[in-house]
PDB file of C-alpha atoms in Angstrom:
ATOM      1  CA  MET A   1      10.169  69.297  -3.684  1.00 49.00           C
ATOM      2  CA  SER A   2       6.879  68.245  -2.107  1.00 54.00           C
ATOM      3  CA  LEU A   3       5.980  68.835   1.491  1.00 57.00           C
ATOM      4  CA  ALA A   4       4.253  65.427   1.913  1.00 55.00           C
ATOM      5  CA  PRO A   5       6.072  62.990   4.162  1.00 60.00           C
ATOM      6  CA  SER A   6       8.013  60.425   2.186  1.00 61.00           C
ATOM      7  CA  VAL A   7       6.944  56.779   2.437  1.00 57.00           C
ATOM      8  CA  PRO A   8       9.862  54.436   3.016  1.00 60.00           C
ATOM      9  CA  ARG A   9      10.410  51.913   0.240  1.00 62.00           C
ATOM     10  CA  LEU A  10      10.404  48.260   1.132  1.00 56.00           C
ATOM     11  CA  HIS A  11      13.176  46.234  -0.426  1.00 58.00           C
ATOM     12  CA  SER A  12      12.920  42.489  -0.783  1.00 55.00           C
ATOM     13  CA  LEU A  13      15.134  39.899  -2.367  1.00 55.00           C
ATOM     14  CA  PHE A  14      12.026  38.383  -3.987  1.00 53.00           C
ATOM     15  CA  ILE A  15      11.318  41.468  -6.061  1.00 53.00           C
ATOM     16  CA  SER A  16      13.297  41.693  -9.272  1.00 52.00           C
ATOM     17  CA  CYS A  17      13.711  44.345 -11.919  1.00 51.00           C
ATOM     18  CA  PRO A  18      10.558  45.002 -13.917  1.00 50.00           C
ATOM     19  CA  HIS A  19      12.153  44.823 -17.346  1.00 48.00           C
ATOM     20  CA  LYS A  20      14.403  41.838 -16.751  1.00 47.00           C
ATOM     21  CA  PHE A  21      11.947  38.961 -16.309  1.00 45.00           C
ATOM     22  CA  PHE A  22      14.355  36.164 -17.063  1.00 46.00           C
ATOM     23  CA  ALA A  23      17.558  37.821 -15.940  1.00 46.00           C
ATOM     24  CA  SER A  24      19.479  37.412 -12.751  1.00 46.00           C
ATOM     25  CA  PRO A  25      18.344  39.369  -9.670  1.00 48.00           C
ATOM     26  CA  CYS A  26      18.643  43.113  -9.794  1.00 47.00           C
ATOM     27  CA  ASN A  27      21.639  44.853  -8.459  1.00 48.00           C
ATOM     28  CA  LYS A  28      21.132  47.330  -5.624  1.00 48.00           C
ATOM     29  CA  SER A  29      21.393  50.430  -7.769  1.00 49.00           C
ATOM     30  CA  ASN A  30      18.401  49.360  -9.886  1.00 49.00           C
ATOM     31  CA  LEU A  31      16.250  48.649  -6.820  1.00 50.00           C
ATOM     32  CA  HIS A  32      16.569  52.248  -5.630  1.00 53.00           C
ATOM     33  CA  GLN A  33      16.027  53.819  -9.062  1.00 55.00           C
ATOM     34  CA  ARG A  34      12.789  52.248 -10.322  1.00 54.00           C
ATOM     35  CA  SER A  35      10.724  54.190 -12.772  1.00 56.00           C
ATOM     36  CA  PRO A  36       7.374  55.262 -11.317  1.00 55.00           C
ATOM     37  CA  THR A  37       5.342  53.613 -14.122  1.00 60.00           C
ATOM     38  CA  SER A  38       6.835  50.137 -13.748  1.00 65.00           C
ATOM     39  CA  TYR A  39       5.497  47.356 -11.545  1.00 65.00           C
ATOM     40  CA  PRO A  40       7.649  44.932  -9.573  1.00 63.00           C
ATOM     41  CA  CYS A  41       7.772  41.263 -10.608  1.00 62.00           C
ATOM     42  CA  ILE A  42       8.099  38.396  -8.196  1.00 58.00           C
ATOM     43  CA  ARG A  43      11.222  36.357  -8.830  1.00 61.00           C
ATOM     44  CA  ALA A  44      11.041  32.554  -8.851  1.00 61.00           C
ATOM     45  CA  VAL A  45      12.401  30.827  -5.785  1.00 66.00           C
ATOM     46  CA  ASP A  46      15.852  29.370  -6.315  1.00 70.00           C
ATOM     47  CA  LEU A  47      15.742  25.596  -5.861  1.00 75.00           C
ATOM     48  CA  ASP A  48      18.845  23.555  -5.253  1.00 83.00           C
ATOM     49  CA  GLN A  49      19.254  19.920  -6.204  1.00 86.00           C
ATOM     50  CA  ASN A  50      18.351  18.564  -2.742  1.00 87.00           C
ATOM     51  CA  THR A  51      15.075  20.483  -2.709  1.00 86.00           C
ATOM     52  CA  ILE A  52      14.122  19.162  -6.148  1.00 87.00           C
ATOM     53  CA  VAL A  53      14.922  15.593  -5.080  1.00 91.00           C
ATOM     54  CA  ALA A  54      12.883  16.002  -1.890  1.00 91.00           C
ATOM     55  CA  ILE A  55       9.880  17.325  -3.804  1.00 91.00           C
ATOM     56  CA  SER A  56      10.190  14.522  -6.376  1.00 93.00           C
ATOM     57  CA  VAL A  57      10.334  11.857  -3.674  1.00 94.00           C
ATOM     58  CA  GLY A  58       7.309  13.382  -1.952  1.00 95.00           C
ATOM     59  CA  VAL A  59       5.251  13.406  -5.147  1.00 95.00           C
ATOM     60  CA  ALA A  60       6.309   9.850  -6.004  1.00 95.00           C
ATOM     61  CA  SER A  61       5.425   8.650  -2.493  1.00 95.00           C
ATOM     62  CA  VAL A  62       1.947  10.128  -2.703  1.00 94.00           C
ATOM     63  CA  ALA A  63       1.436   8.586  -6.152  1.00 94.00           C
ATOM     64  CA  ILE A  64       2.548   5.157  -4.941  1.00 94.00           C
ATOM     65  CA  GLY A  65       0.482   5.480  -1.767  1.00 94.00           C
ATOM     66  CA  ILE A  66      -2.610   6.038  -3.868  1.00 93.00           C
ATOM     67  CA  GLY A  67      -1.715   3.676  -6.724  1.00 92.00           C
ATOM     68  CA  ILE A  68      -1.043   0.486  -4.766  1.00 92.00           C
ATOM     69  CA  PRO A  69      -4.411   0.312  -2.939  1.00 90.00           C
ATOM     70  CA  VAL A  70      -6.240   1.102  -6.180  1.00 91.00           C
ATOM     71  CA  PHE A  71      -4.305  -1.689  -7.929  1.00 91.00           C
ATOM     72  CA  TYR A  72      -5.172  -4.217  -5.223  1.00 87.00           C
ATOM     73  CA  GLU A  73      -8.838  -3.238  -5.228  1.00 88.00           C
ATOM     74  CA  THR A  74      -9.093  -3.780  -8.988  1.00 88.00           C
ATOM     75  CA  GLN A  75      -7.318  -7.155  -8.679  1.00 84.00           C
ATOM     76  CA  ILE A  76      -9.714  -8.263  -5.948  1.00 80.00           C
ATOM     77  CA  ASP A  77     -12.704  -7.180  -8.027  1.00 83.00           C
ATOM     78  CA  ASN A  78     -11.381  -9.031 -11.100  1.00 82.00           C
ATOM     79  CA  ALA A  79     -10.698 -12.184  -9.064  1.00 77.00           C
ATOM     80  CA  ALA A  80     -14.220 -12.136  -7.635  1.00 77.00           C
ATOM     81  CA  LYS A  81     -15.639 -12.104 -11.182  1.00 83.00           C
ATOM     82  CA  ARG A  82     -13.613 -15.168 -12.278  1.00 80.00           C
ATOM     83  CA  GLU A  83     -14.799 -18.651 -11.417  1.00 82.00           C
ATOM     84  CA  ASN A  84     -12.478 -20.591  -9.116  1.00 80.00           C
ATOM     85  CA  THR A  85     -11.760 -24.086 -10.479  1.00 81.00           C
ATOM     86  CA  GLN A  86      -8.358 -24.810  -8.914  1.00 85.00           C
ATOM     87  CA  ALA A  87      -8.224 -28.149  -7.079  1.00 88.00           C
ATOM     88  CA  CYS A  88      -7.438 -28.048  -3.373  1.00 89.00           C
ATOM     89  CA  PHE A  89      -3.768 -28.826  -2.639  1.00 87.00           C
ATOM     90  CA  PRO A  90      -3.992 -30.742   0.679  1.00 87.00           C
ATOM     91  CA  CYS A  91      -6.747 -33.136  -0.423  1.00 90.00           C
ATOM     92  CA  ASN A  92      -6.023 -33.150  -4.199  1.00 89.00           C
ATOM     93  CA  GLY A  93      -9.596 -32.081  -4.925  1.00 88.00           C
ATOM     94  CA  THR A  94     -11.301 -34.980  -3.126  1.00 91.00           C
ATOM     95  CA  GLY A  95     -12.589 -32.912  -0.196  1.00 90.00           C
ATOM     96  CA  ALA A  96     -11.309 -35.449   2.357  1.00 92.00           C
ATOM     97  CA  GLN A  97      -7.943 -36.004   4.027  1.00 92.00           C
ATOM     98  CA  ARG A  98      -6.564 -39.221   5.467  1.00 91.00           C
ATOM     99  CA  CYS A  99      -6.756 -39.356   9.245  1.00 91.00           C
ATOM    100  CA  ARG A 100      -3.305 -38.804  10.723  1.00 91.00           C
ATOM    101  CA  PHE A 101      -4.116 -40.659  13.920  1.00 89.00           C
ATOM    102  CA  CYS A 102      -5.019 -44.032  12.394  1.00 92.00           C
ATOM    103  CA  MET A 103      -3.282 -43.405   9.030  1.00 90.00           C
ATOM    104  CA  GLY A 104      -6.556 -44.040   7.167  1.00 88.00           C
ATOM    105  CA  ALA A 105      -7.234 -47.495   8.623  1.00 90.00           C
ATOM    106  CA  GLY A 106     -10.152 -46.399  10.820  1.00 90.00           C
ATOM    107  CA  ALA A 107      -8.796 -48.476  13.713  1.00 92.00           C
ATOM    108  CA  VAL A 108      -5.975 -48.004  16.180  1.00 90.00           C
ATOM    109  CA  SER A 109      -4.005 -50.909  17.560  1.00 88.00           C
ATOM    110  CA  VAL A 110      -2.449 -50.671  21.005  1.00 86.00           C
ATOM    111  CA  GLN A 111       0.266 -53.049  22.164  1.00 85.00           C
ATOM    112  CA  LEU A 112      -0.518 -54.104  25.715  1.00 83.00           C
ATOM    113  CA  GLY A 113       1.748 -56.163  27.944  1.00 80.00           C
ATOM    114  CA  GLY A 114       3.244 -59.362  26.531  1.00 80.00           C
ATOM    115  CA  ASP A 115       1.879 -60.441  23.165  1.00 82.00           C
ATOM    116  CA  GLU A 116      -1.510 -58.943  23.801  1.00 87.00           C
ATOM    117  CA  LYS A 117      -2.769 -56.413  21.236  1.00 87.00           C
ATOM    118  CA  GLU A 118      -5.981 -54.384  21.403  1.00 90.00           C
ATOM    119  CA  VAL A 119      -7.597 -52.912  18.311  1.00 90.00           C
ATOM    120  CA  SER A 120     -10.168 -50.169  18.746  1.00 91.00           C
ATOM    121  CA  ARG A 121     -12.043 -47.788  16.553  1.00 92.00           C
ATOM    122  CA  CYS A 122     -10.233 -44.459  15.876  1.00 91.00           C
ATOM    123  CA  ILE A 123     -11.612 -41.685  18.060  1.00 91.00           C
ATOM    124  CA  ASN A 124     -10.387 -38.941  15.693  1.00 90.00           C
ATOM    125  CA  CYS A 125     -12.280 -40.028  12.556  1.00 91.00           C
ATOM    126  CA  ASP A 126     -14.889 -42.325  14.169  1.00 90.00           C
ATOM    127  CA  GLY A 127     -13.571 -45.319  12.231  1.00 89.00           C
ATOM    128  CA  VAL A 128     -14.021 -43.741   8.772  1.00 91.00           C
ATOM    129  CA  GLY A 129     -10.321 -43.306   8.066  1.00 90.00           C
ATOM    130  CA  SER A 130     -10.698 -39.827   6.596  1.00 91.00           C
ATOM    131  CA  LEU A 131     -11.667 -36.350   7.710  1.00 92.00           C
ATOM    132  CA  THR A 132     -13.243 -33.430   5.919  1.00 91.00           C
ATOM    133  CA  CYS A 133     -10.496 -31.250   4.441  1.00 90.00           C
ATOM    134  CA  THR A 134     -10.011 -28.209   6.635  1.00 87.00           C
ATOM    135  CA  THR A 135      -8.674 -26.092   3.771  1.00 85.00           C
ATOM    136  CA  CYS A 136     -11.561 -26.407   1.311  1.00 86.00           C
ATOM    137  CA  GLN A 137     -14.216 -27.546   3.845  1.00 86.00           C
ATOM    138  CA  GLY A 138     -14.961 -30.607   1.683  1.00 87.00           C
ATOM    139  CA  SER A 139     -15.630 -28.764  -1.602  1.00 88.00           C
ATOM    140  CA  GLY A 140     -12.421 -29.918  -3.319  1.00 88.00           C
ATOM    141  CA  ILE A 141     -11.827 -26.380  -4.671  1.00 87.00           C
ATOM    142  CA  GLN A 142      -8.845 -24.400  -3.402  1.00 85.00           C
ATOM    143  CA  PRO A 143     -10.249 -21.266  -1.739  1.00 80.00           C
ATOM    144  CA  ARG A 144      -8.849 -17.902  -2.649  1.00 73.00           C
ATOM    145  CA  TYR A 145      -6.593 -16.242  -0.109  1.00 67.00           C
ATOM    146  CA  LEU A 146      -9.189 -13.873   1.338  1.00 56.00           C
ATOM    147  CA  ASP A 147     -11.824 -16.634   1.413  1.00 56.00           C
ATOM    148  CA  ARG A 148      -9.664 -18.750   3.769  1.00 53.00           C
ATOM    149  CA  ARG A 149     -10.069 -16.395   6.683  1.00 54.00           C
ATOM    150  CA  GLU A 150     -12.604 -17.274   9.317  1.00 55.00           C
ATOM    151  CA  PHE A 151     -14.451 -14.388  10.859  1.00 55.00           C
ATOM    152  CA  LYS A 152     -15.384 -15.070  14.448  1.00 59.00           C
ATOM    153  CA  ASP A 153     -17.483 -12.863  16.640  1.00 59.00           C
ATOM    154  CA  ASP A 154     -15.507 -12.221  19.817  1.00 59.00           C
ATOM    155  CA  ASP A 155     -18.505 -10.955  21.769  1.00 53.00           C
TER     156      ASP A 155
END
């Protein structure tokens, strides 16, 4: 026997038998009787079904979180390359809408007392009977969704 102090052995559940790589975890008798020339192997972590599902959902969420913005960016880029020829819906491609105040007549009639009637020029359309389409701004082409937004400086 040697006179050197003995070093205590550390035992861990993550260390398995050196010669049984794919076997079940070592029993306690094998942990205490290792051969001096062998090296310990790290055993794979046991995963239950809930852990696997949680990891799968996490990976799928990250993939979707990256994939959707990339998809939309490519669609926006492709739409910007295509020419827009779709006629405007509210004005049917004419660029003008009928005035809703005078119903396109250009004049408004007001019934005064008795049989008296006054006709005056429409103050909404200045007597023209139509207004510039607010959707297409008079171009007659239906704007794309992102082109419809108005950017105003709030300063």
